[in-house]
Short mmCIF file of C-alpha atoms and ligand atoms in Angstrom, two decimals:
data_model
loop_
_atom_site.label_atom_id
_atom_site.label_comp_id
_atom_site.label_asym_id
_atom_site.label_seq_id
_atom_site.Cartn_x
_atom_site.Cartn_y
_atom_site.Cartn_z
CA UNK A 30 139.45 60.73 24.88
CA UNK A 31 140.53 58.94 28.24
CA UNK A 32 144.03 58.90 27.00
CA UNK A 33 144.21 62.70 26.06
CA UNK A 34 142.32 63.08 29.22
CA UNK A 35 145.00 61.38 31.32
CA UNK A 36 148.07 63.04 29.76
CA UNK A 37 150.83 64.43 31.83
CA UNK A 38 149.29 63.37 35.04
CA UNK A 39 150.39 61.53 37.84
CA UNK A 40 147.73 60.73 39.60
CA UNK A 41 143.97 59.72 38.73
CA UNK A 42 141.25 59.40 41.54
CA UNK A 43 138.12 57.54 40.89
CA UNK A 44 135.44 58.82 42.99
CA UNK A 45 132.06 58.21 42.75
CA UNK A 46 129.04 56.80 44.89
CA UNK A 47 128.87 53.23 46.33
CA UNK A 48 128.55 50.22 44.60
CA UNK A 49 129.17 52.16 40.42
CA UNK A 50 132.47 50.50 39.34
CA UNK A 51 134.92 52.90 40.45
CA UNK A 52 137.18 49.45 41.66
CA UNK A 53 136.73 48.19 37.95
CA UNK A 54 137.06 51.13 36.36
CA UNK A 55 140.37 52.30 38.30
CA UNK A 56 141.95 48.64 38.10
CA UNK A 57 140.63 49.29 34.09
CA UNK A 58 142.22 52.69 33.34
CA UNK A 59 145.76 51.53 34.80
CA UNK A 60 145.36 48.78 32.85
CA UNK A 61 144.90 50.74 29.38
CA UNK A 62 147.77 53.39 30.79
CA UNK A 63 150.20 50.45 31.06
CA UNK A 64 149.40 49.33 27.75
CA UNK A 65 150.11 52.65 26.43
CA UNK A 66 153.94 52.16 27.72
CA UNK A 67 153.17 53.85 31.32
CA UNK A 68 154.37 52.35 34.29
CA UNK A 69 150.98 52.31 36.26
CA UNK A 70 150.35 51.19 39.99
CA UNK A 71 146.08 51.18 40.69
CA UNK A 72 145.47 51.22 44.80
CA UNK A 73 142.44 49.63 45.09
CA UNK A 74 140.35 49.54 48.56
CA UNK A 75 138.39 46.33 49.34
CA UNK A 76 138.57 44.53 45.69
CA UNK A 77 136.31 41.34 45.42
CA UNK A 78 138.28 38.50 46.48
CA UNK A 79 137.93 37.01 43.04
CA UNK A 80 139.37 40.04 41.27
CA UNK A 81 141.91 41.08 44.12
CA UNK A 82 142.71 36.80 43.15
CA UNK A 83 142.93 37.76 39.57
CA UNK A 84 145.81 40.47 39.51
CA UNK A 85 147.74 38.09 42.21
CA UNK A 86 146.82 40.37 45.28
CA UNK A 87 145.62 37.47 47.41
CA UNK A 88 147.84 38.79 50.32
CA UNK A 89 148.00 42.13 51.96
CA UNK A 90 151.60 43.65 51.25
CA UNK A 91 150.39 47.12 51.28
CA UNK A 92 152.81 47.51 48.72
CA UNK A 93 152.16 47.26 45.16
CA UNK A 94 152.42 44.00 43.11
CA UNK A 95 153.65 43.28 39.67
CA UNK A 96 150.55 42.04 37.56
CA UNK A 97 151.43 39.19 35.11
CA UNK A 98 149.50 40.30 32.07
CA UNK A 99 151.40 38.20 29.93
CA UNK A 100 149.04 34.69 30.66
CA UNK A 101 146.41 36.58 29.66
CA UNK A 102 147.25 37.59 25.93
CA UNK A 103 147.79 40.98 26.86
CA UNK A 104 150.80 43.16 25.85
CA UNK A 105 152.00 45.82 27.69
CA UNK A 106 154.84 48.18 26.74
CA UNK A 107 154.46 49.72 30.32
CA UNK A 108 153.95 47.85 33.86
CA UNK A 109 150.57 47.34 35.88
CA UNK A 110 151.22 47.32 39.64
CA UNK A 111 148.47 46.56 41.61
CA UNK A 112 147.87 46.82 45.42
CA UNK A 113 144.94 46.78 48.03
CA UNK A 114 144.95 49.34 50.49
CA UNK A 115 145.79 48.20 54.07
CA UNK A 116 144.43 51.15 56.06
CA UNK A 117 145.89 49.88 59.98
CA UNK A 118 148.78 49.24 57.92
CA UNK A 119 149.34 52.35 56.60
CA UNK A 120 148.35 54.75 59.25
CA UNK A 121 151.04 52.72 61.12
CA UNK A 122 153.39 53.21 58.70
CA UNK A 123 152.80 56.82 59.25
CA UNK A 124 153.53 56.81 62.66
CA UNK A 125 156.67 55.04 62.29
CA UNK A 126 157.67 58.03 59.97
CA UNK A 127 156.65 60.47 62.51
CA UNK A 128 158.15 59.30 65.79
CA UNK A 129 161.12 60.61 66.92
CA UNK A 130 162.68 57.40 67.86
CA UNK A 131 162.36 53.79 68.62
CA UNK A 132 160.96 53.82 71.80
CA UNK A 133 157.74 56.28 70.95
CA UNK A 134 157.08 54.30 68.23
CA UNK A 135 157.09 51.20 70.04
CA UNK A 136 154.90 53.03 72.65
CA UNK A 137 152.57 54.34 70.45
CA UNK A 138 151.85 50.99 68.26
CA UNK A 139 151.43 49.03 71.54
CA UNK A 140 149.19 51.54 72.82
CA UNK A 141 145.76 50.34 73.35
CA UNK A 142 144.15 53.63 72.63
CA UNK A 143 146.04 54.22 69.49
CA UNK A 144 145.06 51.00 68.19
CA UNK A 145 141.17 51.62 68.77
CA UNK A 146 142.14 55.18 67.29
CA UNK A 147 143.83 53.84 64.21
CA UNK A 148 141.10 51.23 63.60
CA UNK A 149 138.55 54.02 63.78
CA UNK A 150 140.54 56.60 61.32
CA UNK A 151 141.72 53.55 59.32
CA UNK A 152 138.59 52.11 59.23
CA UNK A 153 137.06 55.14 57.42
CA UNK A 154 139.26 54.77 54.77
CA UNK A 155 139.83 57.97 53.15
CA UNK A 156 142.79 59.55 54.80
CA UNK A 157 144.71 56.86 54.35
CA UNK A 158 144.05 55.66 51.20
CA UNK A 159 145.31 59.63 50.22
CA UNK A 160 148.16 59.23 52.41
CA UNK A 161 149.36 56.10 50.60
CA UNK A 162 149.16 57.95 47.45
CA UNK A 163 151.16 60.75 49.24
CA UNK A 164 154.19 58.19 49.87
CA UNK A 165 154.35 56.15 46.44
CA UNK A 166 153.65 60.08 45.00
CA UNK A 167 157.32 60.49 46.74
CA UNK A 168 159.00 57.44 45.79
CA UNK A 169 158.54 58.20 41.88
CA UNK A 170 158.64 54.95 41.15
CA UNK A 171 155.40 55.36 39.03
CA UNK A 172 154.88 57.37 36.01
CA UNK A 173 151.00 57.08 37.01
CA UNK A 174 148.69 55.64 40.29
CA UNK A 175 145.21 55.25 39.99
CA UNK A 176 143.38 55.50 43.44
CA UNK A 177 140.21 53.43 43.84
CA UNK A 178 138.14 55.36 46.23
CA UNK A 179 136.27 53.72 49.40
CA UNK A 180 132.80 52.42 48.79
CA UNK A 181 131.69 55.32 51.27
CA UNK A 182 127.79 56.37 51.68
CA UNK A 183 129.41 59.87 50.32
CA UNK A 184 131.76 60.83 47.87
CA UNK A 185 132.29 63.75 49.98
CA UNK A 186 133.73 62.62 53.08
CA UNK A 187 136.69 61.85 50.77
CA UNK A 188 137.55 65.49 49.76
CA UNK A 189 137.85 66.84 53.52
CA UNK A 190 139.68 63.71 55.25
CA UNK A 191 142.85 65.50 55.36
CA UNK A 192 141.37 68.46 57.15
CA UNK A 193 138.72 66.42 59.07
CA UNK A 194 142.42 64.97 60.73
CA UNK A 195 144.08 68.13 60.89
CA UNK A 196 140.93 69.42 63.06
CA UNK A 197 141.52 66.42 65.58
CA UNK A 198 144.88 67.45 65.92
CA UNK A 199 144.90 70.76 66.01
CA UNK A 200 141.13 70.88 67.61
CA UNK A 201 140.04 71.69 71.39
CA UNK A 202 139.77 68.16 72.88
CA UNK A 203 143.12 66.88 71.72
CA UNK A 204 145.10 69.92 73.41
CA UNK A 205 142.89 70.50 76.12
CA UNK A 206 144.60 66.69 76.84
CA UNK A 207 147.80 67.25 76.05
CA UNK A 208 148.45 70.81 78.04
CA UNK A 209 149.79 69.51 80.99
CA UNK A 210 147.37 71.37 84.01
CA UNK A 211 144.69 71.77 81.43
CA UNK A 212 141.29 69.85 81.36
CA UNK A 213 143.71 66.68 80.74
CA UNK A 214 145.43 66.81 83.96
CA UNK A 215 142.07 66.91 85.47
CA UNK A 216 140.73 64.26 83.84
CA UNK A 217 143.85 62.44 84.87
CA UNK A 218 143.63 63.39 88.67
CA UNK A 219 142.05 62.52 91.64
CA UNK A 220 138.53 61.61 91.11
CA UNK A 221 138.74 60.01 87.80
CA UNK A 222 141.73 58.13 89.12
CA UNK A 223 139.91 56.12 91.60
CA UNK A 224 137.25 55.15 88.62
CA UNK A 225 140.57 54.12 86.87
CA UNK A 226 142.01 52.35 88.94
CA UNK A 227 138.82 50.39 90.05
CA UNK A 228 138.25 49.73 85.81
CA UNK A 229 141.92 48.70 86.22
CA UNK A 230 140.77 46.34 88.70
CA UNK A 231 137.47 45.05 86.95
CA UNK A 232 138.96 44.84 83.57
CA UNK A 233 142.84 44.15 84.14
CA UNK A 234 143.54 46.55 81.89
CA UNK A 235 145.78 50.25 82.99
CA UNK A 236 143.60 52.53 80.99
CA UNK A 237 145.41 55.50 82.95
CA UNK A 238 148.43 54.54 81.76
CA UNK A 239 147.29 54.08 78.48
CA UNK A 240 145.89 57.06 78.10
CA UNK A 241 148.38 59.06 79.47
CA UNK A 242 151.25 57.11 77.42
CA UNK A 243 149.41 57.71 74.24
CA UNK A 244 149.08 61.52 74.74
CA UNK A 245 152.43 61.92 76.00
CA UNK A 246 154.28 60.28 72.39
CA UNK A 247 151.36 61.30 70.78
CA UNK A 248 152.31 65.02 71.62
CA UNK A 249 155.57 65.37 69.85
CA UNK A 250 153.86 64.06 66.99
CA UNK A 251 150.99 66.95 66.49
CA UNK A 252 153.36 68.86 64.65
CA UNK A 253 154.58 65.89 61.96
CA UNK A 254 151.03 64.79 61.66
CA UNK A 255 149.43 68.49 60.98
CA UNK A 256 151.80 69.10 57.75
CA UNK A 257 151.22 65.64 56.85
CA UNK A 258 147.64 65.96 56.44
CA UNK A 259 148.21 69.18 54.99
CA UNK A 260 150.49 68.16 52.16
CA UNK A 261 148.54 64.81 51.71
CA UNK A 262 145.39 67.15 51.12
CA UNK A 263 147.61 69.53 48.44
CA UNK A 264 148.22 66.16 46.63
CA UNK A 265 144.26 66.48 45.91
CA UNK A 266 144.52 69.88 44.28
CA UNK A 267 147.83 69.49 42.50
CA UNK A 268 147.64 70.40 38.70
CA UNK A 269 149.16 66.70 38.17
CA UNK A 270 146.00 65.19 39.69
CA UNK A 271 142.88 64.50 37.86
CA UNK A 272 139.64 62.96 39.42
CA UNK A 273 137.62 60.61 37.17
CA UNK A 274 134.17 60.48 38.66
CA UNK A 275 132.40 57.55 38.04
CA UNK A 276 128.42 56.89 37.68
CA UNK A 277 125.65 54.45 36.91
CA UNK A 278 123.27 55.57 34.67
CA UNK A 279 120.60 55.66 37.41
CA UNK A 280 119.00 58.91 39.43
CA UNK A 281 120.80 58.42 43.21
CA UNK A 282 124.11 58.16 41.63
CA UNK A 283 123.51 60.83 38.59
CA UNK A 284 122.64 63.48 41.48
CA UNK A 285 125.31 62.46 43.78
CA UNK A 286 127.84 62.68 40.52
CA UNK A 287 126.46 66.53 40.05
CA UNK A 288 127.07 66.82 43.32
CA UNK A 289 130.19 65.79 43.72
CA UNK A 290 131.45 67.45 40.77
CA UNK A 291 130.27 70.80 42.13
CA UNK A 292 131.76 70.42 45.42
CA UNK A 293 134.89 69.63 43.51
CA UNK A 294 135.33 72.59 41.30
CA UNK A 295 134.57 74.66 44.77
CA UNK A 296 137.24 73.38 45.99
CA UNK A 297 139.78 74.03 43.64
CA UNK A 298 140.07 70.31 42.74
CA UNK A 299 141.08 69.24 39.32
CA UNK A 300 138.09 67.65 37.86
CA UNK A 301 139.13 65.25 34.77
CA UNK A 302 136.19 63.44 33.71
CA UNK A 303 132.93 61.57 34.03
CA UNK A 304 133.16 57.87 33.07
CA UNK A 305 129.05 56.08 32.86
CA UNK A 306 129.47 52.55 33.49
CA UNK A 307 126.78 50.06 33.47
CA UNK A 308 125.14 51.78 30.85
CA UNK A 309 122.26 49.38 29.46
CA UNK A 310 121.63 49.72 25.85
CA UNK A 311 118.79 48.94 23.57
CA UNK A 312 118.85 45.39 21.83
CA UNK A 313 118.40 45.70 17.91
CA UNK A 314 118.24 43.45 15.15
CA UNK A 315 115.56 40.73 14.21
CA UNK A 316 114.60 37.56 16.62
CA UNK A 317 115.90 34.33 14.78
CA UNK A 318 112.98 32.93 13.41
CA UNK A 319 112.80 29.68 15.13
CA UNK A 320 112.42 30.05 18.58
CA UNK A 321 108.87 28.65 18.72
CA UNK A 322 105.74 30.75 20.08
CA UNK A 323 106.18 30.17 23.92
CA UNK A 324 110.36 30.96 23.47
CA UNK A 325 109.61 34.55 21.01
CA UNK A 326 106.90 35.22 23.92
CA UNK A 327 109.41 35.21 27.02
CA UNK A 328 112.21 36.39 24.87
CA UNK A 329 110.36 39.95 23.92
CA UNK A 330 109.50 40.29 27.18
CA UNK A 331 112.56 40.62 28.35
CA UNK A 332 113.84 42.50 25.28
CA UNK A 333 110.69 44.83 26.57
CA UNK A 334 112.59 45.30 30.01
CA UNK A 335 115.94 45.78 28.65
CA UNK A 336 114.76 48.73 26.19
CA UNK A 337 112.91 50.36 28.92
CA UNK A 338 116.12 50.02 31.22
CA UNK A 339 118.17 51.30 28.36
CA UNK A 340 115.38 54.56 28.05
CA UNK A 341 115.64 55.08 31.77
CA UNK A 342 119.68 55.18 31.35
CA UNK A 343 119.59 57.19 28.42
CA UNK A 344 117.62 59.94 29.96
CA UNK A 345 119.90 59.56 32.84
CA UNK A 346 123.24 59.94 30.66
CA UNK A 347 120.82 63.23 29.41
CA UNK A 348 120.87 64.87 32.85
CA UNK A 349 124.65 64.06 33.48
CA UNK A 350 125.35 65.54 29.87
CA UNK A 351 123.54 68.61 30.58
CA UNK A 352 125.24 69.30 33.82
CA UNK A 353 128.95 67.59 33.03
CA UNK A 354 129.23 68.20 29.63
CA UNK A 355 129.99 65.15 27.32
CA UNK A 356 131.39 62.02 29.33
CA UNK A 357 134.83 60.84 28.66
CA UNK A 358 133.96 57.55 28.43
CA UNK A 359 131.07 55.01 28.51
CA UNK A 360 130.97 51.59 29.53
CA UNK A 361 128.03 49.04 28.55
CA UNK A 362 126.33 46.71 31.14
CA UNK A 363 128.06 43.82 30.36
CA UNK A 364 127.13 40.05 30.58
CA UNK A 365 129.10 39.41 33.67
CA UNK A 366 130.75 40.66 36.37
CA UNK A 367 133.83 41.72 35.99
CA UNK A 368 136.00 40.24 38.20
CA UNK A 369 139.39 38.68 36.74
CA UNK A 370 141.70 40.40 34.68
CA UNK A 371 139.78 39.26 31.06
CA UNK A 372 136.69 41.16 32.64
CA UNK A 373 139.05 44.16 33.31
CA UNK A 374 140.01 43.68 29.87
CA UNK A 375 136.80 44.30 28.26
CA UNK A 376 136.28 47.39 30.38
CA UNK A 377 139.19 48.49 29.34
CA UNK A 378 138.40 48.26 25.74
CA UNK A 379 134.98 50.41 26.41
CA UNK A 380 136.98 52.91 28.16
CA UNK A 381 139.71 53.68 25.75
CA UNK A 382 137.22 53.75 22.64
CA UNK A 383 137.33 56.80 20.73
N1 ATP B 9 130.23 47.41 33.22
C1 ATP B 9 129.89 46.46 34.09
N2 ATP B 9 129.11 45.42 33.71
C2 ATP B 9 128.75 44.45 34.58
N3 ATP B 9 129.14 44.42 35.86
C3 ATP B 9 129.93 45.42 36.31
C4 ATP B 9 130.35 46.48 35.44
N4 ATP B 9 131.13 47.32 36.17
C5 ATP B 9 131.19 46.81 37.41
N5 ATP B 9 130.48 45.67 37.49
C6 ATP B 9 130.27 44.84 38.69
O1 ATP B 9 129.57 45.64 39.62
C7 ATP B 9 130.00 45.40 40.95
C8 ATP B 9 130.46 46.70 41.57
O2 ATP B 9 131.63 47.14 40.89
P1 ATP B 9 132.84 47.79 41.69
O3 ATP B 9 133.24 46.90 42.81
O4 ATP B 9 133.88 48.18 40.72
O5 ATP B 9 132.09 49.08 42.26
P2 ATP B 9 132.62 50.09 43.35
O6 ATP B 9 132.13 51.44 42.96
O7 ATP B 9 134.08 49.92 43.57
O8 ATP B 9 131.83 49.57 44.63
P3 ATP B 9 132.10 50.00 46.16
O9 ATP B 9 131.51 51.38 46.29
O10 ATP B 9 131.36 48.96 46.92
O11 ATP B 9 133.58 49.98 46.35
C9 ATP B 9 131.08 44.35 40.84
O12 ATP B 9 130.52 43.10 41.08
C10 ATP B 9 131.53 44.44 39.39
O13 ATP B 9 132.01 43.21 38.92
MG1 MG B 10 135.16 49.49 45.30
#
């Protein structure tokens, strides 16, 4: 169903609420779509060290990496690429696209505001993880990328990052600073000066200059960034885009799924899929007979707990199925984490059963 599912698209977003496998589950899904002859890169965001280890990611290139299946007994007719998302990294990137020359650039990267302001837009994650996307979307040097989504406390923030950037550069504050005799001018005047210059003093550092330096190349800029954002956020709704959203079997993440999928649809956003991971099911079959009393004892006990979990994720998968329709795929709790590429493996093989 996943492969039907994933047919003709370029791009596959895993969204979902923190902490339900959308890392495993993207990394998974690009590894089934390379197997299937596809040349796949998966973006993942903040991997576990061991798996980021696993698929030979241990630096940050920003750029993807040719994963070695090979070692692990697994045939590919297509490629896995793999990368982790460096957000500073990126959102410089973009900048160095933008400026006009050398010199801005070079302003603007050594700029102490612009490097609190990129750690604060990078650090949330979202934009740039969909402008990333945006760029390896132009290169076409991937028949498919899978974005991993950040663990964020809501799916949500995700969907508006592009126009949560466009309003900072197109809102009141930023061109009330950059018209010239506006509120900017004042705030760069007289008065203020003299607190400036006395910070200057206290702190060593020219926060006027700063400030006005960053504004100044940041202002030629306004335009590039605006129709960046705005093309980066058509990527979302393109008909070659498909989001996969990702769920445990439990209540939070069920309602936050529903949620999510709701917001999607109203905004025009191509919804591919739900995908239950973690799904806990019912242990069957007899107890071998020779455990001994105080062994059979502790072992039904937990058998208890595990078929009670595996009622409380069935109703779950209930709900979801009522308000989703049937999920495209379902993956079991499993034994282990899943963090090397054998883990991935398994996943895989729960993903692409049908
Ligand atoms: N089916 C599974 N069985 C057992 N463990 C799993 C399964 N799927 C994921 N895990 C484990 O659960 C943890 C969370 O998975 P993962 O990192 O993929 O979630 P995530 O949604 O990306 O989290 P975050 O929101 O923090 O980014 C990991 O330790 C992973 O190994
Ligand atoms: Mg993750």
């Amino acid at each position: 169903m996943l492969t039907s599912l994933l047919a003709g698209k370029r791009i596959v977003i895993c969204a979902g609420s923190g902490g339900v496998g959308k890392t495993t589950t993207a990394a998974a899904v690009a590894m089934g779509m390379a197997e299937r002859g596809l040349r796949v890169a998966v973006v993942t965001i903040d991997p576990a060290r061991r798996l980021a280890n696993s698929l030979g990611l241990q630096e940050l290139g920003n750029e993807p990496r040719l994963v070695d299946l090979t070692p692990h007994g697994i045939e590919a007719r297509g490629e896995l690429w793999a990368m982790m998302l460096d957000a500073k990294r990126t959102f410089d990137e973009l900048i160095e696209r933008l400026a006009p020359d050398e010199r801005t650039r070079d302003e603007v990267l050594a700029n102490r505001i612009y490097q609190q302001l990129s750690s604060a837009v990078a650090g949330s994650q979202e934009f740039t993880a969909i402008a990333k996307l945006y760029e390896l979307d132009q290169d076409r040097r991937f028949d498919l990328l899978v974005l991993d989504t950040p663990p964020s406390r809501n799916a949500l923030d995700f969907l508006d990052a592009p126009d949560r950037l466009t309003r900072f550069f197109q809102g009141r504050a930023l061109r009330l600073f950059l018209r010239p005799a506006g509120f900017g001018g004042k705030i760069l005047g007289r008065g203020t000066g003299v607190v400036f210059s006395v910070l200057q003093r206290v702190t060593g550092v020219d926060l006027l200059r700063d400030l006005s330096v960053f504004f100044r190349s940041l202002g030629g800029m306004v335009d590039g960034f605006t129709d960046r954002a705005r093309r980066v956020g058509a990527l979302l709704e393109d008909p070659a885009t498909t989001f996969l959203i990702v769920t445990a079997p439990r209540h939070d993440p069920v309602e936050e799924a529903i949620f999510f999928h709701r917001k999607l649809r109203a905004a025009g956003m191509p919804f591919g899929g739900l995908v239950v991971n973690r799904l806990h099911v019912a242990p069957h079959g007899p107890l071998p007979p020779d455990l001994g009393a105080a062994l059979t004892a502790r072992v039904e006990a937990a058998l208890e707990d595990l078929s009670a979990l595996a009622e409380r994720d069935a109703a779950n998968v209930e709900r979801l199925r009522a308000a989703l329709g049937d999920p495209a795929a379902v993956v079991p709790e499993l034994d282990d984490d899943v963090h090397d590429v054998q883990g991935l493996a398994l996943v895989r093989e729960h993903l692409f059963a049908d």
